[in-house]
Amino acid sequence: MTPKIGAPGDGITRREFVAATGTTGAVAAAGCMTTTDPTVEERGNAASTLSQSMPTTSPPEVVDLNEQGNSVTLKTVRAAHRAHPGESMGGPVDLPMVWAWQADDGDPSVPGPILRIDEGSEFEVTLDNSEAQMPHTFHLHGIHKTWENDGVPTTTGITVGPGETHTYEFTANVPGTHIYHCHYQTPRHMEMGMYGTLRVDPQGYEPADKEYFMTVKEWDSRLSRQLAGQDATYDITNRRPDVFTINGKCAPRTLNPEDGSPIVVSSGDTVRLHWINAGFRSHPLHMHNHRFEVVERDGSQVPDAARYKRDVQSVSPAERYTVEFEADADPGIYLMHCHKVDHVRNGSSYPGGMLTGIVYEEAMDTDIFADLMEYAGYEG
């Protein structure tokens, strides 16, 4: 599969990106940019983990289950997560330890891989916890499943312990966009990054010209820092989010074409975005100079008569919205961000955080775009 530029989905190729920028690729200069408390065992394990080399997360990949026998293995991996590794705009922003998902032989990512399958297909997800030091489970929203495959340890009696694997069996019987996550000590494990997306394409699905997946989340970084052995104490009763991400990245890293999630379009495109909220707070998502329609919500089609044009949609925790718009603006660069504007920051630095952009290919050869790439740390 040819790597794509932009958010997970149907971006342009790197060759097309370089051609659109009018450069040889060197756009920016290097260097610019049960209980919910951790147990004693986990804190001790953190020190031993950090004494070893942890992998660094990669952007989430789209895994087409139809092309690989309707099955996937999701391995649990401890990793370092660089939400914005540059020094511009309040960076660097790092989560020194996350609990990531890795699909088969791919890279660990936060969010986890986007699993895609056709409606009506039976599929399997094997949770590989063989190298983990704590239990995990796999819980999937949206589709109908048998009791033992619900992924909740207290009601199914199934917990995937350290050193174990377990295969969950499903039927893709509810089309739409759904969220999955670990349901063992849920607030803590989701806070550490254990969430992802399942997309079930309905029968007769007609793709848009461009289609992208975007998961938003706010984080209280104290949990990551505490489990990494740093001087921090997490308190679930006094959660204080201080990191705000789209597909795991903070602006300006969100605009990095290879590591972030810019919405790359061409004039006249029909663009389809799948918005997922994996956080604990609602996020009103707003796009500049474009008006969209909500066409799906939580796996249900929105009837034509109920659709209307808007430019902001609040997405509550675990909700999923699929929106469509036409790339009919003056070709340029336009923001998309949470309109709780205190979420558009890195620490006390504004802008940052939960912000990305709609980028027209026709605007990629401008000085303004080159400046944005420098902020985003794109090195070509």
XYZ file of C-alpha atoms in Angstrom:
380
model
C 0.000 0.000 0.000
C 1.348 3.445 -0.976
C 1.759 5.717 2.064
C -0.573 8.707 2.006
C -0.082 12.307 3.044
C -2.596 13.776 5.495
C -5.060 12.339 7.998
C -5.682 8.549 7.973
C -7.781 7.798 4.919
C -7.581 8.927 1.304
C -4.810 11.501 1.249
C -2.496 12.189 -1.655
C 0.777 10.338 -2.206
C 4.079 11.796 -1.099
C 5.066 12.296 -4.753
C 1.861 14.255 -5.371
C 2.519 16.288 -2.235
C 6.040 17.190 -3.321
C 4.762 18.151 -6.762
C 2.056 20.347 -5.235
C 4.535 22.175 -3.021
C 6.699 22.979 -6.004
C 9.800 21.763 -4.134
C 12.070 18.778 -4.011
C 10.604 17.984 -0.597
C 12.841 20.102 1.645
C 10.046 22.400 2.823
C 11.277 23.004 6.359
C 14.551 23.097 8.196
C 15.461 20.285 10.549
C 14.975 20.989 14.232
C 12.216 23.610 13.918
C 10.063 22.523 15.422
C -10.885 -1.883 39.910
C -9.028 0.872 41.416
C -8.196 3.789 39.232
C -4.960 4.548 41.072
C -1.724 3.031 39.734
C -0.701 0.061 41.820
C 2.667 -0.363 43.502
C 3.420 -3.120 41.015
C 2.658 -0.852 38.066
C 4.844 1.925 39.440
C 7.691 -0.513 39.934
C 7.167 -1.924 36.469
C 7.401 1.598 35.058
C 10.965 1.988 36.271
C 12.024 -1.348 34.793
C 10.252 -0.561 31.517
C 12.001 2.776 31.153
C 15.345 1.102 31.735
C 14.730 -0.628 28.429
C 14.220 0.971 25.042
C 10.547 1.745 24.424
C 9.295 2.213 20.860
C 7.827 5.534 19.794
C 4.267 5.595 18.468
C 3.494 6.104 14.787
C 0.358 7.639 13.220
C -2.638 5.255 13.177
C -2.875 3.082 10.087
C -6.007 1.939 8.266
C -6.232 -1.876 8.336
C -8.554 -3.293 5.667
C -9.780 -6.515 7.243
C -11.417 -7.557 3.974
C -7.936 -7.869 2.459
C -6.474 -10.043 5.230
C -8.943 -12.800 5.883
C -11.257 -10.788 8.180
C -8.890 -11.041 11.122
C -6.349 -8.916 12.948
C -4.099 -9.292 15.962
C -3.895 -6.264 18.238
C -0.846 -6.375 20.448
C -0.602 -4.217 23.559
C 2.635 -2.204 23.630
C 4.141 0.279 26.048
C 5.517 3.189 24.044
C 6.602 6.807 24.201
C 4.212 9.250 22.544
C 5.444 12.546 21.106
C 2.311 14.645 20.652
C 4.322 17.633 19.430
C 8.069 17.046 19.413
C 9.051 20.490 18.157
C 9.877 23.608 20.158
C 7.463 25.924 18.333
C 4.072 26.888 19.794
C 4.673 25.721 23.343
C 6.406 22.474 22.457
C 7.647 19.950 23.027
C 4.532 18.126 24.260
C 5.304 14.533 25.239
C 3.485 11.692 26.963
C 6.485 9.706 28.248
C 4.544 6.447 28.429
C 1.342 5.307 26.721
C -0.315 1.927 26.279
C -0.699 1.534 22.535
C -2.243 -0.966 20.137
C -0.193 -2.543 17.340
C -1.913 -4.298 14.437
C -0.093 -7.451 13.327
C 3.448 -6.468 12.280
C 2.703 -2.734 12.099
C 3.811 0.043 14.402
C 2.179 0.836 17.764
C -0.084 3.864 17.567
C -2.297 6.154 19.623
C -5.098 6.169 18.564
C -5.012 2.494 17.729
C -5.291 1.223 14.151
C -8.457 1.999 12.194
C -10.078 -1.352 11.425
C -12.218 -1.337 8.281
C -14.583 -4.077 7.066
C -17.697 -4.551 4.927
C -21.154 -4.891 6.436
C -22.231 -8.483 7.068
C -18.724 -9.915 7.345
C -17.672 -12.080 10.262
C -14.312 -11.071 11.718
C -11.935 -11.826 14.563
C -9.804 -9.602 16.768
C -7.069 -11.393 18.711
C -5.857 -9.449 21.726
C -2.191 -10.294 22.177
C -1.246 -9.448 25.758
C 1.777 -11.734 25.765
C 4.307 -9.032 26.661
C 2.096 -6.895 28.890
C 2.427 -6.569 32.650
C -1.261 -6.018 33.393
C -4.663 -7.261 32.169
C -6.462 -5.738 29.186
C -9.673 -6.404 27.246
C -11.170 -5.367 23.887
C -14.596 -3.716 23.991
C -16.374 -2.594 20.820
C -19.237 -0.112 20.582
C -22.033 -0.131 18.026
C -22.400 -3.674 16.724
C -24.489 -6.512 18.160
C -22.369 -9.293 19.643
C -22.643 -12.355 21.853
C -22.373 -11.901 25.610
C -18.894 -13.379 25.979
C -17.515 -11.033 23.294
C -18.543 -7.792 24.996
C -15.078 -7.246 26.431
C -16.145 -6.277 29.956
C -14.303 -8.412 32.531
C -16.808 -8.131 35.377
C -19.848 -9.167 33.320
C -18.305 -11.685 30.907
C -15.749 -13.314 33.197
C -13.096 -12.896 30.492
C -9.959 -10.921 31.275
C -6.843 -11.202 29.134
C -4.062 -11.388 31.698
C -0.343 -10.716 31.303
C 1.227 -13.259 28.972
C -2.135 -14.322 27.522
C -3.957 -13.963 24.199
C -7.681 -14.123 23.501
C -9.694 -14.025 20.283
C -12.962 -12.065 20.121
C -15.470 -12.952 17.412
C -17.831 -10.444 15.792
C -20.197 -9.876 12.892
C -20.150 -6.473 11.208
C -23.924 -6.158 11.531
C -24.261 -2.419 12.205
C -22.746 -0.215 9.496
C -21.093 3.025 10.493
C -18.160 4.317 12.500
C -17.584 2.804 15.937
C -15.079 3.137 18.765
C -13.177 0.363 20.543
C -11.234 0.530 23.799
C -9.899 -1.470 26.705
C -12.605 -1.996 29.358
C -10.317 -3.055 32.200
C -10.139 -0.184 34.716
C -11.538 1.856 31.862
C -10.790 5.478 32.884
C -7.141 4.738 33.456
C -6.585 2.545 30.413
C -8.301 4.968 28.029
C -6.336 7.826 29.615
C -3.206 5.871 28.728
C -4.197 5.613 25.049
C -6.093 2.339 24.626
C -8.743 3.361 22.087
C -9.295 3.115 18.342
C -11.853 3.032 15.520
C -13.827 0.363 13.663
C -15.409 1.371 10.365
C -18.134 -0.888 8.938
C -18.890 0.138 5.360
C -22.585 -0.405 4.493
C -23.566 -2.535 1.529
C -23.295 -0.496 -1.655
C -21.036 2.062 0.030
C -19.971 4.898 -2.251
C -16.692 6.510 -1.199
C -16.297 10.265 -1.268
C -13.505 11.929 -3.226
C -11.586 12.296 0.032
C -12.353 10.452 3.258
C -10.521 10.897 6.570
C -10.700 9.652 10.172
C -10.161 12.058 13.067
C -10.226 11.113 16.753
C -10.073 13.861 19.369
C -9.018 13.416 22.982
C -8.026 15.519 25.972
C -5.437 14.077 28.388
C -4.357 14.575 31.974
C -0.655 13.973 31.408
C -0.024 13.356 35.114
C -0.998 9.691 34.720
C 1.468 9.119 31.890
C 4.197 10.945 33.771
C 3.492 9.108 37.036
C 3.628 5.679 35.420
C 6.821 6.707 33.653
C 8.398 7.287 37.057
C 8.325 11.087 36.981
C 7.370 13.387 39.846
C 3.604 13.536 39.229
C 0.504 12.247 41.007
C -2.674 11.499 39.059
C -6.041 11.947 40.757
C -9.119 10.743 38.874
C -11.358 12.751 41.237
C -9.557 15.932 40.195
C -8.751 15.316 36.538
C -7.013 18.295 34.913
C -6.553 17.908 31.149
C -3.463 19.651 29.841
C -2.851 17.949 26.470
C -5.379 18.219 23.614
C -4.964 16.091 20.505
C -6.346 15.199 17.086
C -5.260 11.686 16.092
C -2.821 11.816 18.974
C -1.052 15.026 17.910
C -1.134 18.634 19.108
C -0.944 21.607 16.751
C 1.211 22.505 14.965
C 2.265 18.833 14.657
C -1.287 18.079 13.476
C -0.391 19.911 10.248
C 2.656 17.757 9.568
C 1.707 15.903 6.356
C 3.394 12.650 7.366
C 2.983 12.601 11.143
C -0.160 14.705 11.601
C -3.671 14.939 10.184
C -4.134 17.810 7.723
C -7.320 17.497 5.660
C -5.862 17.587 2.148
C -8.398 18.477 -0.574
C -8.620 19.696 -4.147
C -11.187 22.205 -5.378
C -14.486 20.471 -6.117
C -13.865 17.437 -3.913
C -16.634 15.905 -1.857
C -14.975 15.366 1.526
C -16.152 12.916 4.196
C -14.801 13.127 7.756
C -15.374 10.544 10.484
C -15.162 12.326 13.853
C -14.706 10.244 17.019
C -14.389 11.493 20.602
C -12.251 9.190 22.765
C -11.972 11.704 25.594
C -14.029 12.349 28.693
C -15.284 15.836 27.737
C -17.345 17.109 24.813
C -15.632 18.899 21.943
C -17.514 21.266 19.585
C -15.652 20.816 16.300
C -15.692 23.781 13.946
C -14.342 24.310 10.450
C -13.567 27.649 8.843
C -15.158 28.800 5.579
C -16.957 25.507 4.895
C -20.396 24.235 5.865
C -21.036 20.539 6.315
C -23.909 18.113 6.803
C -24.019 15.302 9.365
C -24.739 12.131 7.370
C -24.178 9.507 10.104
C -24.322 9.494 13.878
C -23.244 6.573 16.067
C -23.668 4.096 13.231
C -27.041 5.389 12.011
C -27.697 7.122 8.710
C -29.227 10.579 9.062
C -32.240 10.886 6.699
C -31.949 13.516 3.984
C -34.866 15.453 5.472
C -33.012 15.834 8.789
C -29.774 17.155 7.312
C -28.842 20.812 7.257
C -25.734 22.895 6.719
C -23.674 23.916 9.755
C -20.100 24.784 10.653
C -19.860 23.396 14.205
C -20.875 20.088 15.776
C -20.421 19.122 19.409
C -19.104 15.565 19.782
C -19.663 14.056 23.237
C -17.534 11.276 24.752
C -17.717 8.066 22.666
C -19.922 9.722 20.025
C -19.162 9.362 16.335
C -20.262 11.741 13.620
C -19.670 11.411 9.899
C -19.860 14.763 8.137
C -19.618 15.754 4.481
C -18.739 19.031 2.794
C -17.763 20.325 -0.608
C -14.327 21.805 -1.121
C -15.885 24.922 -2.640
C -13.977 27.698 -0.850
C -11.342 29.982 -2.301
C -8.384 27.557 -2.496
C -6.311 28.182 0.592
C -5.667 26.963 4.121
C -8.502 26.956 6.661
C -8.564 25.848 10.275
C -10.580 23.049 11.872
C -10.542 23.047 15.673
C -12.379 22.528 18.933
C -14.309 25.678 19.773
C -13.710 25.286 23.460
C -10.811 27.510 22.605
C -8.934 26.740 25.816
C -8.452 23.316 24.185
C -6.519 25.008 21.374
C -3.335 25.385 23.393
C -0.124 23.702 24.440
C 0.277 24.570 28.108
C -0.201 28.332 28.238
C 0.769 28.778 24.574
C -1.999 29.596 22.067
C -2.546 28.346 19.407
C -1.823 24.654 19.740
C -3.660 21.569 20.917
C -6.858 20.452 19.228
C -6.440 22.221 15.896
C -5.687 21.158 12.339
C -6.401 22.524 8.876
C -8.182 22.037 5.575
C -5.385 22.389 3.056
C -6.106 22.858 -0.655
C -3.514 21.356 -2.951
C -3.613 24.592 -4.925
C -2.222 26.440 -1.871
C 0.694 24.118 -1.197
C 3.221 26.088 -3.253
C 2.774 29.274 -1.200
C 5.127 30.857 1.311
C 2.399 30.647 3.960
C 2.194 26.877 3.571
C 5.992 26.594 3.743
C 5.929 28.569 7.010
C 3.283 26.217 8.422
C 5.388 23.218 7.486
C 8.308 24.760 9.363
C 6.172 25.176 12.475
C 4.924 21.600 12.056
C 8.449 20.216 11.823
C 8.139 18.810 8.321
C 11.599 18.159 6.924
C 10.691 16.925 3.474
